[in-house]
Tab-separated table of C-alpha atoms and ligand atoms in Angstrom:
chain	number	residue	atom	x	y	z
A	1	MET	CA	-8.251	16.414	15.120
A	2	LYS	CA	-6.225	14.380	12.525
A	3	SER	CA	-2.471	13.977	13.388
A	4	HIS	CA	0.632	12.140	12.103
A	5	LEU	CA	2.902	9.903	14.336
A	6	ASN	CA	6.279	11.205	14.272
A	7	GLY	CA	8.831	8.824	12.655
A	8	GLU	CA	6.241	7.074	10.393
A	9	CYS	CA	6.074	7.538	6.489
A	10	TRP	CA	2.831	10.057	6.798
A	11	LEU	CA	-0.058	9.444	4.127
A	12	ASP	CA	-1.787	11.797	2.061
A	13	ASP	CA	-5.450	12.366	1.876
A	14	ASP	CA	-5.926	9.427	-0.677
A	15	GLY	CA	-3.812	6.878	1.893
A	16	ASN	CA	-0.898	6.852	-0.181
A	17	PRO	CA	2.785	7.152	1.585
A	18	ILE	CA	4.068	11.391	1.303
A	19	GLN	CA	6.887	11.131	-1.195
A	20	ALA	CA	8.736	14.694	-0.213
A	21	HIS	CA	11.721	13.390	1.488
A	22	GLY	CA	14.302	15.847	2.039
A	23	GLY	CA	11.983	18.509	1.638
A	24	GLY	CA	10.675	21.998	2.333
A	25	ILE	CA	7.525	24.055	2.256
A	26	LEU	CA	6.772	26.954	0.513
A	27	GLU	CA	3.301	29.135	1.704
A	28	HIS	CA	1.843	30.934	-1.104
A	29	ASN	CA	-1.484	32.702	-0.951
A	30	GLY	CA	-2.278	30.782	2.599
A	31	VAL	CA	-1.787	27.459	0.788
A	32	TYR	CA	1.198	25.273	2.148
A	33	TYR	CA	3.224	23.359	-0.716
A	34	TRP	CA	5.513	20.672	0.486
A	35	TYR	CA	8.221	19.421	-2.114
A	36	GLY	CA	10.393	16.744	-1.918
A	37	GLU	CA	12.413	13.837	-3.188
A	38	ASN	CA	9.880	11.205	-4.540
A	39	ARG	CA	11.296	7.973	-3.754
A	40	ASP	CA	8.942	5.664	-4.862
A	41	ALA	CA	10.643	5.188	-8.370
A	42	VAL	CA	9.533	1.999	-10.074
A	43	ALA	CA	13.204	0.991	-11.400
A	44	ARG	CA	16.113	0.337	-9.349
A	45	LYS	CA	19.722	0.083	-10.596
A	46	GLU	CA	20.754	-3.375	-11.041
A	47	ASN	CA	23.594	-3.337	-8.539
A	48	GLY	CA	20.902	-2.516	-5.925
A	49	ASN	CA	22.322	1.383	-5.370
A	50	LYS	CA	20.462	2.587	-2.603
A	51	ASN	CA	20.679	5.938	-3.872
A	52	TYR	CA	18.807	5.416	-6.982
A	53	LEU	CA	16.053	8.080	-7.424
A	54	GLY	CA	14.314	8.379	-10.796
A	55	GLY	CA	11.257	9.679	-9.227
A	56	GLY	CA	12.013	13.375	-9.622
A	57	VAL	CA	10.292	15.769	-7.345
A	58	ALA	CA	6.706	15.511	-5.992
A	59	ALA	CA	4.730	17.758	-4.090
A	60	TYR	CA	1.575	18.027	-1.989
A	61	HIS	CA	-0.752	20.911	-0.764
A	62	SER	CA	-2.364	21.774	2.503
A	63	SER	CA	-4.492	24.625	4.187
A	64	ASP	CA	-3.455	23.164	7.657
A	65	LEU	CA	0.053	21.380	7.500
A	66	VAL	CA	-2.046	18.203	8.442
A	67	HIS	CA	-4.166	17.310	5.527
A	68	TRP	CA	-2.104	16.664	2.399
A	69	LYS	CA	-3.196	16.370	-1.229
A	70	SER	CA	-1.081	14.907	-3.751
A	71	LEU	CA	0.167	17.147	-6.856
A	72	SER	CA	1.958	14.243	-8.255
A	73	VAL	CA	5.525	14.931	-9.500
A	74	VAL	CA	6.107	18.312	-10.506
A	75	LEU	CA	9.685	17.982	-11.759
A	76	LYS	CA	10.088	14.739	-13.463
A	77	ALA	CA	13.407	13.039	-13.939
A	78	SER	CA	14.676	12.257	-17.642
A	79	ASP	CA	15.506	9.383	-19.731
A	80	ASP	CA	18.311	11.212	-21.482
A	81	PRO	CA	21.755	9.782	-19.962
A	82	GLN	CA	23.332	13.483	-20.886
A	83	HIS	CA	20.816	15.183	-18.677
A	84	ASP	CA	21.403	16.312	-15.094
A	85	LEU	CA	18.089	14.682	-13.866
A	86	HIS	CA	18.839	11.273	-15.593
A	87	VAL	CA	16.911	8.631	-13.971
A	88	GLY	CA	20.107	7.254	-12.665
A	89	ASN	CA	21.468	10.433	-11.146
A	90	VAL	CA	20.803	11.658	-7.788
A	91	LEU	CA	18.350	14.464	-7.018
A	92	GLU	CA	17.994	15.200	-3.442
A	93	ARG	CA	16.784	18.101	-1.277
A	94	PRO	CA	14.519	20.329	-3.392
A	95	LYS	CA	13.369	23.520	-2.019
A	96	VAL	CA	11.042	26.271	-3.542
A	97	ILE	CA	11.315	29.940	-3.012
A	98	TYR	CA	8.723	32.400	-4.740
A	99	HIS	CA	10.228	35.501	-7.026
A	100	PRO	CA	7.564	38.413	-6.313
A	101	THR	CA	8.566	40.452	-9.751
A	102	SER	CA	8.906	37.643	-12.177
A	103	LYS	CA	5.960	35.905	-10.148
A	104	LYS	CA	7.822	32.519	-10.736
A	105	PHE	CA	8.026	29.625	-8.632
A	106	VAL	CA	12.153	28.905	-8.298
A	107	MET	CA	13.306	25.258	-7.248
A	108	TRP	CA	16.827	24.700	-6.314
A	109	MET	CA	18.171	21.186	-5.818
A	110	HIS	CA	21.043	19.136	-5.124
A	111	VAL	CA	21.830	17.225	-8.585
A	112	ASP	CA	24.638	14.496	-8.509
A	113	SER	CA	26.085	11.391	-10.042
A	114	GLN	CA	25.964	8.215	-8.286
A	115	ASP	CA	28.892	8.552	-6.688
A	116	TYR	CA	28.633	12.009	-5.710
A	117	LYS	CA	31.079	13.247	-7.537
A	118	MET	CA	29.210	15.787	-9.610
A	119	ALA	CA	28.217	17.643	-6.730
A	120	ARG	CA	26.257	20.724	-8.270
A	121	ALA	CA	23.299	22.609	-7.502
A	122	GLY	CA	20.384	22.626	-9.895
A	123	VAL	CA	17.507	25.130	-10.857
A	124	ALA	CA	14.080	24.872	-12.210
A	125	VAL	CA	10.920	27.398	-12.611
A	126	ALA	CA	7.448	27.488	-12.806
A	127	ASP	CA	4.395	29.678	-13.194
A	128	ASP	CA	2.334	27.842	-10.630
A	129	PRO	CA	3.440	26.520	-7.376
A	130	ALA	CA	1.736	23.171	-8.239
A	131	GLY	CA	3.969	22.762	-11.175
A	132	PRO	CA	4.923	21.592	-13.796
A	133	PHE	CA	8.789	23.117	-13.261
A	134	ARG	CA	10.736	23.503	-16.005
A	135	TYR	CA	14.379	22.403	-15.556
A	136	LEU	CA	17.003	25.048	-16.352
A	137	GLN	CA	20.741	24.016	-15.541
A	138	SER	CA	22.833	23.421	-12.869
A	139	PHE	CA	26.010	25.199	-11.150
A	140	ARG	CA	28.881	24.925	-9.279
A	141	PRO	CA	28.437	27.785	-7.154
A	142	ASN	CA	31.272	29.745	-8.233
A	143	GLN	CA	33.158	26.717	-9.005
A	144	PHE	CA	32.797	24.938	-5.775
A	145	MET	CA	31.372	22.076	-5.114
A	146	SER	CA	27.667	21.911	-3.848
A	147	ARG	CA	25.792	18.949	-2.324
A	148	ASP	CA	23.013	18.835	0.682
A	149	GLN	CA	21.657	22.419	-0.180
A	150	THR	CA	18.725	24.638	0.555
A	151	VAL	CA	17.753	28.473	-0.159
A	152	PHE	CA	16.888	31.379	1.999
A	153	ILE	CA	15.040	34.064	1.464
A	154	ASP	CA	15.971	37.253	3.738
A	155	ARG	CA	13.617	40.068	5.056
A	156	ASP	CA	15.171	42.638	2.242
A	157	GLY	CA	14.105	40.063	-0.615
A	158	ILE	CA	17.659	38.697	-1.149
A	159	ALA	CA	17.953	35.029	-1.673
A	160	TYR	CA	20.896	32.462	-0.615
A	161	HIS	CA	21.905	29.272	-1.892
A	162	ILE	CA	23.585	26.941	1.136
A	163	GLY	CA	25.549	23.929	0.161
A	164	ALA	CA	27.942	21.629	1.685
A	165	SER	CA	31.158	22.228	-0.570
A	166	ASP	CA	34.455	21.359	-0.195
A	167	ASN	CA	33.860	17.571	-0.236
A	168	ASN	CA	31.234	18.495	2.549
A	169	ALA	CA	34.000	20.185	4.954
A	170	THR	CA	32.442	23.580	4.539
A	171	ALA	CA	29.147	25.316	4.204
A	172	MET	CA	28.966	27.832	1.282
A	173	ILE	CA	26.616	30.704	1.617
A	174	SER	CA	26.010	32.003	-2.228
A	175	GLN	CA	23.830	35.229	-2.535
A	176	LEU	CA	21.268	34.165	-5.628
A	177	SER	CA	21.053	36.709	-8.634
A	178	ASP	CA	18.496	39.346	-8.498
A	179	ASP	CA	16.034	36.638	-10.483
A	180	PHE	CA	16.937	33.916	-7.908
A	181	LEU	CA	18.067	31.754	-10.892
A	182	SER	CA	21.939	31.403	-10.440
A	183	PRO	CA	24.483	31.999	-7.687
A	184	SER	CA	25.915	35.476	-7.710
A	185	ARG	CA	29.612	36.123	-7.325
A	186	LYS	CA	29.145	37.246	-3.366
A	187	PHE	CA	29.753	34.059	-1.144
A	188	VAL	CA	30.901	33.258	1.929
A	189	LYS	CA	32.186	30.172	3.218
A	190	ALA	CA	31.466	29.074	7.018
A	191	PHE	CA	31.971	26.208	9.614
A	192	GLU	CA	35.269	25.098	7.845
A	193	LYS	CA	36.324	21.717	8.619
A	194	ARG	CA	32.985	21.102	10.381
A	195	TYR	CA	31.797	18.605	8.238
A	196	MET	CA	27.787	19.960	8.154
A	197	GLU	CA	24.939	18.624	5.925
A	198	ALA	CA	21.023	19.104	5.854
A	199	PHE	CA	21.010	22.870	6.404
A	200	SER	CA	18.054	24.578	7.673
A	201	PHE	CA	17.517	28.274	8.382
A	202	VAL	CA	14.902	30.483	10.010
A	203	GLU	CA	14.836	34.263	11.379
A	204	HIS	CA	13.870	34.551	14.984
A	205	ALA	CA	13.935	37.522	17.415
A	206	GLY	CA	16.127	39.447	14.967
A	207	LYS	CA	18.364	36.731	14.136
A	208	TYR	CA	19.540	33.857	12.002
A	209	TRP	CA	19.332	30.433	13.116
A	210	MET	CA	20.635	27.307	11.535
A	211	LEU	CA	19.880	23.903	12.257
A	212	ALA	CA	22.165	20.999	10.418
A	213	SER	CA	23.794	17.339	10.877
A	214	GLY	CA	26.987	16.227	10.892
A	215	CYS	CA	28.245	14.034	7.900
A	216	THR	CA	27.120	10.328	8.473
A	217	GLY	CA	25.308	9.509	4.842
A	218	TRP	CA	22.024	8.018	5.901
A	219	LYS	CA	22.900	7.427	9.411
A	220	PRO	CA	21.742	9.492	11.987
A	221	ASN	CA	24.083	11.873	14.199
A	222	GLN	CA	23.976	14.835	16.706
A	223	ALA	CA	22.254	17.725	15.309
A	224	ARG	CA	24.134	21.264	14.892
A	225	SER	CA	23.045	24.744	15.486
A	226	ALA	CA	24.139	28.340	14.965
A	227	VAL	CA	23.364	31.578	15.362
A	228	ALA	CA	24.156	34.946	13.110
A	229	ASP	CA	23.419	38.638	13.282
A	230	HIS	CA	23.318	38.594	9.084
A	231	PHE	CA	22.767	35.596	7.005
A	232	MET	CA	26.279	36.373	5.141
A	233	GLY	CA	27.703	35.642	8.904
A	234	PRO	CA	29.903	35.716	11.046
A	235	TRP	CA	28.089	32.667	12.247
A	236	GLN	CA	28.764	31.262	15.830
A	237	GLU	CA	27.879	27.496	16.319
A	238	LEU	CA	26.098	26.750	19.174
A	239	ALA	CA	24.932	23.521	21.194
A	240	ASN	CA	22.800	20.815	20.112
A	241	PRO	CA	19.523	21.883	20.073
A	242	CYS	CA	17.687	18.505	20.414
A	243	VAL	CA	17.151	17.428	24.211
A	244	GLY	CA	15.527	14.484	25.718
A	245	ASP	CA	15.697	10.764	24.924
A	246	GLY	CA	17.487	9.997	21.678
A	247	ALA	CA	18.786	13.702	21.646
A	248	ASP	CA	22.388	12.601	20.900
A	249	LEU	CA	21.074	11.248	17.604
A	250	THR	CA	18.373	13.584	16.638
A	251	PHE	CA	15.766	11.133	17.688
A	252	GLY	CA	17.041	9.061	14.660
A	253	GLY	CA	16.514	11.949	12.098
A	254	GLN	CA	18.449	14.163	10.001
A	255	SER	CA	16.888	17.978	9.436
A	256	ALA	CA	15.309	18.804	6.050
A	257	TYR	CA	13.582	22.295	6.563
A	258	ILE	CA	12.165	25.004	9.130
A	259	ILE	CA	8.917	26.105	8.636
A	260	PRO	CA	8.609	29.757	9.877
A	261	ALA	CA	6.038	30.438	12.103
A	262	GLY	CA	2.840	31.381	10.756
A	263	ARG	CA	-1.120	31.114	10.809
A	264	ILE	CA	-1.292	27.342	11.905
A	265	ASN	CA	2.516	26.778	13.723
A	266	ARG	CA	2.821	29.638	16.303
A	267	GLY	CA	6.467	29.301	16.182
A	268	PRO	CA	9.012	27.881	13.749
A	269	VAL	CA	8.704	23.664	13.081
A	270	ALA	CA	11.307	21.760	12.323
A	271	MET	CA	11.116	18.915	9.952
A	272	PHE	CA	13.319	15.946	10.190
A	273	ASP	CA	13.387	12.483	8.030
A	274	ILE	CA	13.942	9.482	9.252
A	275	TRP	CA	15.877	7.614	6.599
A	276	ARG	CA	15.396	4.064	5.841
A	277	PRO	CA	18.211	3.507	3.191
A	278	ASP	CA	16.994	-0.072	2.408
A	279	ASP	CA	13.763	1.152	1.069
A	280	LEU	CA	14.042	4.983	1.037
A	281	LYS	CA	10.381	5.418	-0.321
A	282	THR	CA	9.558	4.264	3.279
A	283	SER	CA	11.657	6.932	5.163
A	284	GLY	CA	9.469	8.626	7.667
A	285	TYR	CA	8.966	12.159	8.927
A	286	VAL	CA	9.273	13.758	12.044
A	287	TRP	CA	8.262	17.499	12.685
A	288	LEU	CA	8.835	19.354	16.035
A	289	PRO	CA	8.307	22.753	17.215
A	290	ILE	CA	11.381	24.779	17.978
A	291	THR	CA	11.524	26.743	21.118
A	292	TRP	CA	14.584	28.990	22.541
A	293	LYS	CA	16.096	29.322	26.178
A	294	GLY	CA	19.362	31.108	27.189
A	295	GLY	CA	20.156	31.959	23.412
A	296	GLN	CA	19.936	28.473	22.314
A	297	MET	CA	17.252	26.727	19.941
A	298	VAL	CA	15.508	23.836	21.771
A	299	ILE	CA	13.831	21.048	19.990
A	300	ARG	CA	12.351	18.480	22.113
A	301	HIS	CA	10.741	15.098	20.897
A	302	GLN	CA	6.913	14.892	20.606
A	303	PRO	CA	5.118	11.594	19.550
A	304	ARG	CA	2.589	13.424	17.395
A	305	TRP	CA	2.736	16.214	14.408
A	306	PRO	CA	0.765	18.415	15.355
A	307	ASN	CA	1.073	17.744	19.154
A	308	PRO	CA	-2.572	17.849	20.555
A	309	MET	CA	-1.158	19.606	23.784
A	310	ASP	CA	0.303	22.651	21.634
B	401	GAL	C1	23.334	12.131	3.706
B	401	GAL	C2	22.394	13.558	3.057
B	401	GAL	C3	21.077	13.275	2.054
B	401	GAL	C4	21.772	11.850	0.965
B	401	GAL	C5	22.593	10.871	1.965
B	401	GAL	C6	23.133	10.013	0.811
B	401	GAL	O1	24.193	12.955	4.440
B	401	GAL	O2	22.117	14.617	3.777
B	401	GAL	O3	20.461	13.755	1.643
B	401	GAL	O4	22.739	12.695	0.227
B	401	GAL	O5	24.030	11.639	2.870
B	401	GAL	O6	24.220	9.039	1.637
């Protein structure tokens, strides 16, 4: 059975390196869609700025979370210097959720300027999970900064946007509007002065669990975790969930998303990026099952995804 080497930039079914960095997964009608940052932009800023993107959001689909077929770029960058998604801007951590009544696929992403001072959350929609996505607008949710971001749909159908706010010192959780297209006025701030990034969430055993990172840019740091009875909190911070060799630096990675338990994976799976800032398109992927012990999440390194022993 095919498997991928954790840490490498995995290949799609055509043998091309998968460009879905900082990504997330949507399961829809039995198909898995993997959306992420396409770092394979042709041009690069003359001053060699490592954050230059311009590649938009790429997507892949799969029936088994192992074989991935490219859907190419589903949200393109823009040549218009006034546009949020201008090729010289930053577009990171795209995540897609499905709205069951409007039947729209809603993508949220971090949009920023090269110097990361814009700190906004952008939203795009599509009628089909394979795109194309149409960019709508960006927000500072309730006027607060939003950087590393993700979205989460609760069991009751309410969706939330979570971003690093207050210059990354605080996590901000905003309830989205009923159509998922904008932040509502309901929000809370959590983990004040804990400087967290790379948020990802999963529901397990009736509680909400968070996996995140500290704030050291592209360099790996020790993972953070937390638990709550309600998504809006209060959140209780837990220990580093990673165990074993390399656990103090998240095995060289940074969290991107948690795939909930499903048809393929019996338990939730944490997706990490191994950033290679000198050539971001070669950044690797590490996917590891999450288990629980003594009220803590536990993540052990495994050489491959999926692990043949699982
Ligand atoms: C990381 C963040 C990445 C990217 C990077 C830029 O902390 O998680 O998504 O923004 O900083 O330095």
